[in-house]
Amino acid sequence: MEKAILIRFGEIFLKGKNKYVFENLLSHNILQALKEYKLRLTKISGRYIVTEYEDFYETEIMEKISHVFGVHSISPCFVVKTLKQNIEDCIKGIKIDTDTFKVDVKRADKFFPIQSTEFAAMMGGVILDSQPNLKVNLRNPETTVFIEIREDGNTYIYSSIIKAVGGMPVGSSGGGLLLLSGGIDSPVAGYLMSKRGMPIQAIHFHSFPYTSELAKDKVITLAKIISEYTGNIKIHIVPFTKIQEAIHKNCRPEFMITLMRRIMMRISERIAKQNNLKAIITGECLAQVASQTIESMTVTNAVIEDLPVLRPLIAMDKEDIIEISKKINTYETSILPYEDCCTVFLPEHPVIKPRMDKVLKEEIRLNVEELIAEAMANIEVVETNEE
Ligand code: ATP
Ligand code: MG
């Protein structure tokens, strides 16, 4: 009898070549998440199974596996060679701490001589012999003991199914560049895209010395937290101060945010292309703040040449975004009070519905290409797996 962790993924939707790509990526990502542990990962029809790990680390390992995108549920289990006696010995040792239970047998190995329902009843009897206070409830049991008799000659026995993060394995889509601020929204946006299989890099615009080094560290911390799900994140930190000063000096204050955003978008598209990324991701949400009207988005989006701008939070309520940020552990960091570059030179009355002709009239006063070139020449790159 050996302890093991059974890993399930949602492969039912996948067929043919896609299925192999999906499975290879998933096993690669699981091993990557578990690289600090000694263990073995094997594939059994439609599942993965982790064995040969140190019992002491089981909880930690399960936690890490349940964060890998593409994993839908896991079960700690016992594995025995498929023999009636072995299964029975294992079942005797199972402690059930609820009042009611049932046994569920899946017999994929048709060489096993006893039929599923008959065997379930026999094993239910074994459990009742050792724990006579329990009651069988076939309709609505509090605990179900699963016995899976598989084609590989092994039987897997478990009584809990733990829901994992779900989604698609990172790498099953082309990559995206996440505009990462220190706020609540953008880390959630990155998490959600990555959950659909998109590997991400991040770009952050930093206004040192108007914003402190702490603001930059906060963004790196946020990237590290989400990298637990996404895998390593390369962060491009772009000095933004000169650009903001130039806008402040030359343009009408109410257009500050719009003009800043247009330059952020232009730089982002260039960095995305240099890094072979196929999309830009923002944490924008319709009507959340003045700069997030549809008119504003139209004017900032207009500078993008040909990459899609993905806004996974566009239709979400703030409470729902906060709920995800708490779940993925970014919330406490996001609410630390360091200023974001967008709060520097913030005008009292920003235009809420900017008109393109007016924006262009302001923007023409800037040497946009020169400002972009200088900022891009001074980018600092940090990776979350450094140190
Ligand atoms: P967040 O909570 O993500 O900071 P927000 O509600 O503060 O968003 P805005 O300030 O309008 O909204 O920012 C909208 C989006 O623009 C952010 O979600 C992020 O994707 C991007 N963004 C804003 N500031 C920066 C920055 N300094 N560096 C990189 N991206 C930024
Ligand atoms: Mg913000």
PDB file of N, CA and C in Angstrom, residues 158-219:
ATOM      1  N   TYR A 158      -9.825   6.396  -2.225  1.00  0.00           N
ATOM      2  CA  TYR A 158      -9.790   7.736  -1.620  1.00  0.00           C
ATOM      3  C   TYR A 158     -11.186   8.140  -1.177  1.00  0.00           C
ATOM      4  N   SER A 159     -11.226   9.148  -0.293  1.00  0.00           N
ATOM      5  CA  SER A 159     -12.545   9.578   0.188  1.00  0.00           C
ATOM      6  C   SER A 159     -12.722  11.092   0.127  1.00  0.00           C
ATOM      7  N   SER A 160     -11.796  11.799  -0.484  1.00  0.00           N
ATOM      8  CA  SER A 160     -12.060  13.231  -0.654  1.00  0.00           C
ATOM      9  C   SER A 160     -11.633  13.699  -2.036  1.00  0.00           C
ATOM     10  N   ILE A 161     -12.421  14.619  -2.595  1.00  0.00           N
ATOM     11  CA  ILE A 161     -12.096  15.224  -3.885  1.00  0.00           C
ATOM     12  C   ILE A 161     -11.979  16.719  -3.631  1.00  0.00           C
ATOM     13  N   ILE A 162     -10.783  17.239  -3.794  1.00  0.00           N
ATOM     14  CA  ILE A 162     -10.551  18.650  -3.477  1.00  0.00           C
ATOM     15  C   ILE A 162     -10.538  19.442  -4.780  1.00  0.00           C
ATOM     16  N   LYS A 163     -11.383  20.472  -4.841  1.00  0.00           N
ATOM     17  CA  LYS A 163     -11.478  21.281  -6.059  1.00  0.00           C
ATOM     18  C   LYS A 163     -10.187  22.068  -6.234  1.00  0.00           C
ATOM     19  N   ALA A 164      -9.650  22.054  -7.437  1.00  0.00           N
ATOM     20  CA  ALA A 164      -8.431  22.822  -7.714  1.00  0.00           C
ATOM     21  C   ALA A 164      -8.802  24.032  -8.567  1.00  0.00           C
ATOM     22  N   VAL A 165      -7.790  24.744  -9.016  1.00  0.00           N
ATOM     23  CA  VAL A 165      -8.018  26.047  -9.647  1.00  0.00           C
ATOM     24  C   VAL A 165      -8.723  25.967 -11.014  1.00  0.00           C
ATOM     25  N   GLY A 166      -8.538  24.874 -11.742  1.00  0.00           N
ATOM     26  CA  GLY A 166      -9.181  24.746 -13.065  1.00  0.00           C
ATOM     27  C   GLY A 166      -8.446  25.509 -14.155  1.00  0.00           C
ATOM     28  N   GLY A 167      -9.147  25.848 -15.219  1.00  0.00           N
ATOM     29  CA  GLY A 167      -8.528  26.596 -16.315  1.00  0.00           C
ATOM     30  C   GLY A 167      -7.757  25.712 -17.278  1.00  0.00           C
ATOM     31  N   MET A 168      -6.856  26.350 -18.025  1.00  0.00           N
ATOM     32  CA  MET A 168      -6.058  25.652 -19.046  1.00  0.00           C
ATOM     33  C   MET A 168      -4.586  25.779 -18.683  1.00  0.00           C
ATOM     34  N   PRO A 169      -3.753  24.804 -19.062  1.00  0.00           N
ATOM     35  CA  PRO A 169      -2.342  24.907 -18.679  1.00  0.00           C
ATOM     36  C   PRO A 169      -1.655  26.119 -19.329  1.00  0.00           C
ATOM     37  N   VAL A 170      -0.879  26.833 -18.530  1.00  0.00           N
ATOM     38  CA  VAL A 170      -0.156  27.991 -19.056  1.00  0.00           C
ATOM     39  C   VAL A 170       0.760  27.531 -20.176  1.00  0.00           C
ATOM     40  N   GLY A 171       0.668  28.221 -21.316  1.00  0.00           N
ATOM     41  CA  GLY A 171       1.467  27.827 -22.469  1.00  0.00           C
ATOM     42  C   GLY A 171       0.585  27.297 -23.586  1.00  0.00           C
ATOM     43  N   SER A 172      -0.691  27.048 -23.273  1.00  0.00           N
ATOM     44  CA  SER A 172      -1.576  26.547 -24.327  1.00  0.00           C
ATOM     45  C   SER A 172      -2.098  27.692 -25.195  1.00  0.00           C
ATOM     46  N   SER A 173      -1.778  28.930 -24.812  1.00  0.00           N
ATOM     47  CA  SER A 173      -2.102  30.081 -25.664  1.00  0.00           C
ATOM     48  C   SER A 173      -0.817  30.868 -25.884  1.00  0.00           C
ATOM     49  N   GLY A 174      -0.831  31.782 -26.867  1.00  0.00           N
ATOM     50  CA  GLY A 174       0.272  32.722 -27.026  1.00  0.00           C
ATOM     51  C   GLY A 174       0.344  33.634 -25.804  1.00  0.00           C
ATOM     52  N   GLY A 175       1.463  34.342 -25.648  1.00  0.00           N
ATOM     53  CA  GLY A 175       1.699  35.124 -24.443  1.00  0.00           C
ATOM     54  C   GLY A 175       1.062  36.506 -24.471  1.00  0.00           C
ATOM     55  N   GLY A 176       0.946  37.117 -23.287  1.00  0.00           N
ATOM     56  CA  GLY A 176       0.392  38.466 -23.176  1.00  0.00           C
ATOM     57  C   GLY A 176       1.252  39.343 -22.284  1.00  0.00           C
ATOM     58  N   LEU A 177       1.194  40.644 -22.546  1.00  0.00           N
ATOM     59  CA  LEU A 177       1.917  41.603 -21.710  1.00  0.00           C
ATOM     60  C   LEU A 177       0.905  42.312 -20.816  1.00  0.00           C
ATOM     61  N   LEU A 178       1.054  42.113 -19.510  1.00  0.00           N
ATOM     62  CA  LEU A 178       0.115  42.674 -18.534  1.00  0.00           C
ATOM     63  C   LEU A 178       0.593  44.042 -18.064  1.00  0.00           C
ATOM     64  N   LEU A 179      -0.245  45.059 -18.221  1.00  0.00           N
ATOM     65  CA  LEU A 179       0.069  46.355 -17.630  1.00  0.00           C
ATOM     66  C   LEU A 179      -0.230  46.246 -16.139  1.00  0.00           C
ATOM     67  N   LEU A 180       0.843  46.177 -15.372  1.00  0.00           N
ATOM     68  CA  LEU A 180       0.697  45.891 -13.943  1.00  0.00           C
ATOM     69  C   LEU A 180       0.961  47.153 -13.136  1.00  0.00           C
ATOM     70  N   SER A 181      -0.087  47.639 -12.468  1.00  0.00           N
ATOM     71  CA  SER A 181       0.077  48.783 -11.566  1.00  0.00           C
ATOM     72  C   SER A 181       0.166  48.187 -10.172  1.00  0.00           C
ATOM     73  N   GLY A 182       0.123  49.016  -9.162  1.00  0.00           N
ATOM     74  CA  GLY A 182       0.160  48.453  -7.809  1.00  0.00           C
ATOM     75  C   GLY A 182      -1.240  48.246  -7.250  1.00  0.00           C
ATOM     76  N   GLY A 183      -2.260  48.408  -8.107  1.00  0.00           N
ATOM     77  CA  GLY A 183      -3.635  48.384  -7.597  1.00  0.00           C
ATOM     78  C   GLY A 183      -4.208  46.988  -7.436  1.00  0.00           C
ATOM     79  N   ILE A 184      -5.511  46.953  -7.216  1.00  0.00           N
ATOM     80  CA  ILE A 184      -6.189  45.676  -6.984  1.00  0.00           C
ATOM     81  C   ILE A 184      -6.464  44.948  -8.307  1.00  0.00           C
ATOM     82  N   ASP A 185      -6.779  45.744  -9.341  1.00  0.00           N
ATOM     83  CA  ASP A 185      -7.334  45.143 -10.556  1.00  0.00           C
ATOM     84  C   ASP A 185      -6.338  44.412 -11.455  1.00  0.00           C
ATOM     85  N   SER A 186      -5.223  45.066 -11.751  1.00  0.00           N
ATOM     86  CA  SER A 186      -4.353  44.456 -12.763  1.00  0.00           C
ATOM     87  C   SER A 186      -3.780  43.087 -12.363  1.00  0.00           C
ATOM     88  N   PRO A 187      -3.412  42.838 -11.092  1.00  0.00           N
ATOM     89  CA  PRO A 187      -2.959  41.470 -10.791  1.00  0.00           C
ATOM     90  C   PRO A 187      -4.057  40.435 -11.061  1.00  0.00           C
ATOM     91  N   VAL A 188      -5.307  40.813 -10.776  1.00  0.00           N
ATOM     92  CA  VAL A 188      -6.428  39.891 -11.016  1.00  0.00           C
ATOM     93  C   VAL A 188      -6.585  39.643 -12.528  1.00  0.00           C
ATOM     94  N   ALA A 189      -6.423  40.721 -13.314  1.00  0.00           N
ATOM     95  CA  ALA A 189      -6.523  40.583 -14.773  1.00  0.00           C
ATOM     96  C   ALA A 189      -5.465  39.604 -15.292  1.00  0.00           C
ATOM     97  N   GLY A 190      -4.250  39.718 -14.774  1.00  0.00           N
ATOM     98  CA  GLY A 190      -3.165  38.820 -15.200  1.00  0.00           C
ATOM     99  C   GLY A 190      -3.455  37.379 -14.806  1.00  0.00           C
ATOM    100  N   TYR A 191      -3.939  37.222 -13.591  1.00  0.00           N
ATOM    101  CA  TYR A 191      -4.288  35.884 -13.097  1.00  0.00           C
ATOM    102  C   TYR A 191      -5.340  35.239 -14.015  1.00  0.00           C
ATOM    103  N   LEU A 192      -6.369  36.013 -14.352  1.00  0.00           N
ATOM    104  CA  LEU A 192      -7.465  35.439 -15.148  1.00  0.00           C
ATOM    105  C   LEU A 192      -7.014  35.037 -16.557  1.00  0.00           C
ATOM    106  N   MET A 193      -6.163  35.863 -17.182  1.00  0.00           N
ATOM    107  CA  MET A 193      -5.706  35.495 -18.529  1.00  0.00           C
ATOM    108  C   MET A 193      -4.805  34.270 -18.467  1.00  0.00           C
ATOM    109  N   SER A 194      -3.952  34.260 -17.448  1.00  0.00           N
ATOM    110  CA  SER A 194      -3.048  33.124 -17.286  1.00  0.00           C
ATOM    111  C   SER A 194      -3.845  31.840 -17.040  1.00  0.00           C
ATOM    112  N   LYS A 195      -4.947  31.997 -16.343  1.00  0.00           N
ATOM    113  CA  LYS A 195      -5.818  30.848 -16.071  1.00  0.00           C
ATOM    114  C   LYS A 195      -6.380  30.247 -17.360  1.00  0.00           C
ATOM    115  N   ARG A 196      -6.506  31.058 -18.391  1.00  0.00           N
ATOM    116  CA  ARG A 196      -6.955  30.528 -19.693  1.00  0.00           C
ATOM    117  C   ARG A 196      -5.789  30.011 -20.535  1.00  0.00           C
ATOM    118  N   GLY A 197      -4.611  29.884 -19.915  1.00  0.00           N
ATOM    119  CA  GLY A 197      -3.491  29.273 -20.624  1.00  0.00           C
ATOM    120  C   GLY A 197      -2.471  30.252 -21.173  1.00  0.00           C
ATOM    121  N   MET A 198      -2.665  31.547 -20.897  1.00  0.00           N
ATOM    122  CA  MET A 198      -1.780  32.562 -21.483  1.00  0.00           C
ATOM    123  C   MET A 198      -0.574  32.835 -20.579  1.00  0.00           C
ATOM    124  N   PRO A 199       0.645  32.571 -21.075  1.00  0.00           N
ATOM    125  CA  PRO A 199       1.813  32.949 -20.271  1.00  0.00           C
ATOM    126  C   PRO A 199       1.909  34.476 -20.235  1.00  0.00           C
ATOM    127  N   ILE A 200       2.310  35.047 -19.106  1.00  0.00           N
ATOM    128  CA  ILE A 200       2.359  36.508 -19.082  1.00  0.00           C
ATOM    129  C   ILE A 200       3.718  37.068 -18.686  1.00  0.00           C
ATOM    130  N   GLN A 201       3.990  38.246 -19.254  1.00  0.00           N
ATOM    131  CA  GLN A 201       5.061  39.108 -18.782  1.00  0.00           C
ATOM    132  C   GLN A 201       4.351  40.365 -18.304  1.00  0.00           C
ATOM    133  N   ALA A 202       5.070  41.198 -17.523  1.00  0.00           N
ATOM    134  CA  ALA A 202       4.414  42.399 -16.998  1.00  0.00           C
ATOM    135  C   ALA A 202       5.208  43.639 -17.394  1.00  0.00           C
ATOM    136  N   ILE A 203       4.484  44.756 -17.494  1.00  0.00           N
ATOM    137  CA  ILE A 203       5.149  46.032 -17.719  1.00  0.00           C
ATOM    138  C   ILE A 203       4.626  46.996 -16.660  1.00  0.00           C
ATOM    139  N   HIS A 204       5.545  47.734 -16.064  1.00  0.00           N
ATOM    140  CA  HIS A 204       5.136  48.695 -15.041  1.00  0.00           C
ATOM    141  C   HIS A 204       5.775  50.045 -15.323  1.00  0.00           C
ATOM    142  N   PHE A 205       4.965  51.099 -15.239  1.00  0.00           N
ATOM    143  CA  PHE A 205       5.473  52.457 -15.469  1.00  0.00           C
ATOM    144  C   PHE A 205       5.693  53.109 -14.113  1.00  0.00           C
ATOM    145  N   HIS A 206       6.912  53.581 -13.941  1.00  0.00           N
ATOM    146  CA  HIS A 206       7.341  53.996 -12.624  1.00  0.00           C
ATOM    147  C   HIS A 206       7.756  55.463 -12.656  1.00  0.00           C
ATOM    148  N   SER A 207       7.289  56.249 -11.664  1.00  0.00           N
ATOM    149  CA  SER A 207       7.550  57.701 -11.702  1.00  0.00           C
ATOM    150  C   SER A 207       8.506  58.139 -10.600  1.00  0.00           C
ATOM    151  N   PHE A 208       9.610  57.436 -10.466  1.00  0.00           N
ATOM    152  CA  PHE A 208      10.602  57.832  -9.480  1.00  0.00           C
ATOM    153  C   PHE A 208      11.125  59.229  -9.835  1.00  0.00           C
ATOM    154  N   PRO A 209      11.340  60.143  -8.920  1.00  0.00           N
ATOM    155  CA  PRO A 209      11.179  60.075  -7.469  1.00  0.00           C
ATOM    156  C   PRO A 209       9.800  60.516  -6.959  1.00  0.00           C
ATOM    157  N   TYR A 210       8.848  60.790  -7.893  1.00  0.00           N
ATOM    158  CA  TYR A 210       7.508  61.186  -7.402  1.00  0.00           C
ATOM    159  C   TYR A 210       6.843  60.021  -6.676  1.00  0.00           C
ATOM    160  N   THR A 211       7.102  58.830  -7.192  1.00  0.00           N
ATOM    161  CA  THR A 211       6.650  57.650  -6.434  1.00  0.00           C
ATOM    162  C   THR A 211       7.915  56.980  -5.897  1.00  0.00           C
ATOM    163  N   SER A 212       7.783  56.294  -4.783  1.00  0.00           N
ATOM    164  CA  SER A 212       8.979  55.786  -4.092  1.00  0.00           C
ATOM    165  C   SER A 212       9.428  54.438  -4.655  1.00  0.00           C
ATOM    166  N   GLU A 213      10.618  54.037  -4.245  1.00  0.00           N
ATOM    167  CA  GLU A 213      11.110  52.693  -4.574  1.00  0.00           C
ATOM    168  C   GLU A 213      10.145  51.636  -4.025  1.00  0.00           C
ATOM    169  N   LEU A 214       9.473  51.998  -2.913  1.00  0.00           N
ATOM    170  CA  LEU A 214       8.527  51.053  -2.303  1.00  0.00           C
ATOM    171  C   LEU A 214       7.387  50.720  -3.258  1.00  0.00           C
ATOM    172  N   ALA A 215       6.978  51.712  -4.061  1.00  0.00           N
ATOM    173  CA  ALA A 215       5.901  51.474  -5.016  1.00  0.00           C
ATOM    174  C   ALA A 215       6.341  50.436  -6.044  1.00  0.00           C
ATOM    175  N   LYS A 216       7.607  50.531  -6.442  1.00  0.00           N
ATOM    176  CA  LYS A 216       8.139  49.559  -7.399  1.00  0.00           C
ATOM    177  C   LYS A 216       8.233  48.171  -6.756  1.00  0.00           C
ATOM    178  N   ASP A 217       8.729  48.137  -5.513  1.00  0.00           N
ATOM    179  CA  ASP A 217       8.846  46.849  -4.814  1.00  0.00           C
ATOM    180  C   ASP A 217       7.479  46.178  -4.657  1.00  0.00           C
ATOM    181  N   LYS A 218       6.471  47.018  -4.437  1.00  0.00           N
ATOM    182  CA  LYS A 218       5.116  46.495  -4.275  1.00  0.00           C
ATOM    183  C   LYS A 218       4.667  45.756  -5.552  1.00  0.00           C
ATOM    184  N   VAL A 219       4.985  46.353  -6.694  1.00  0.00           N
ATOM    185  CA  VAL A 219       4.610  45.725  -7.965  1.00  0.00           C
ATOM    186  C   VAL A 219       5.357  44.407  -8.159  1.00  0.00           C
TER     187      VAL A 219
END
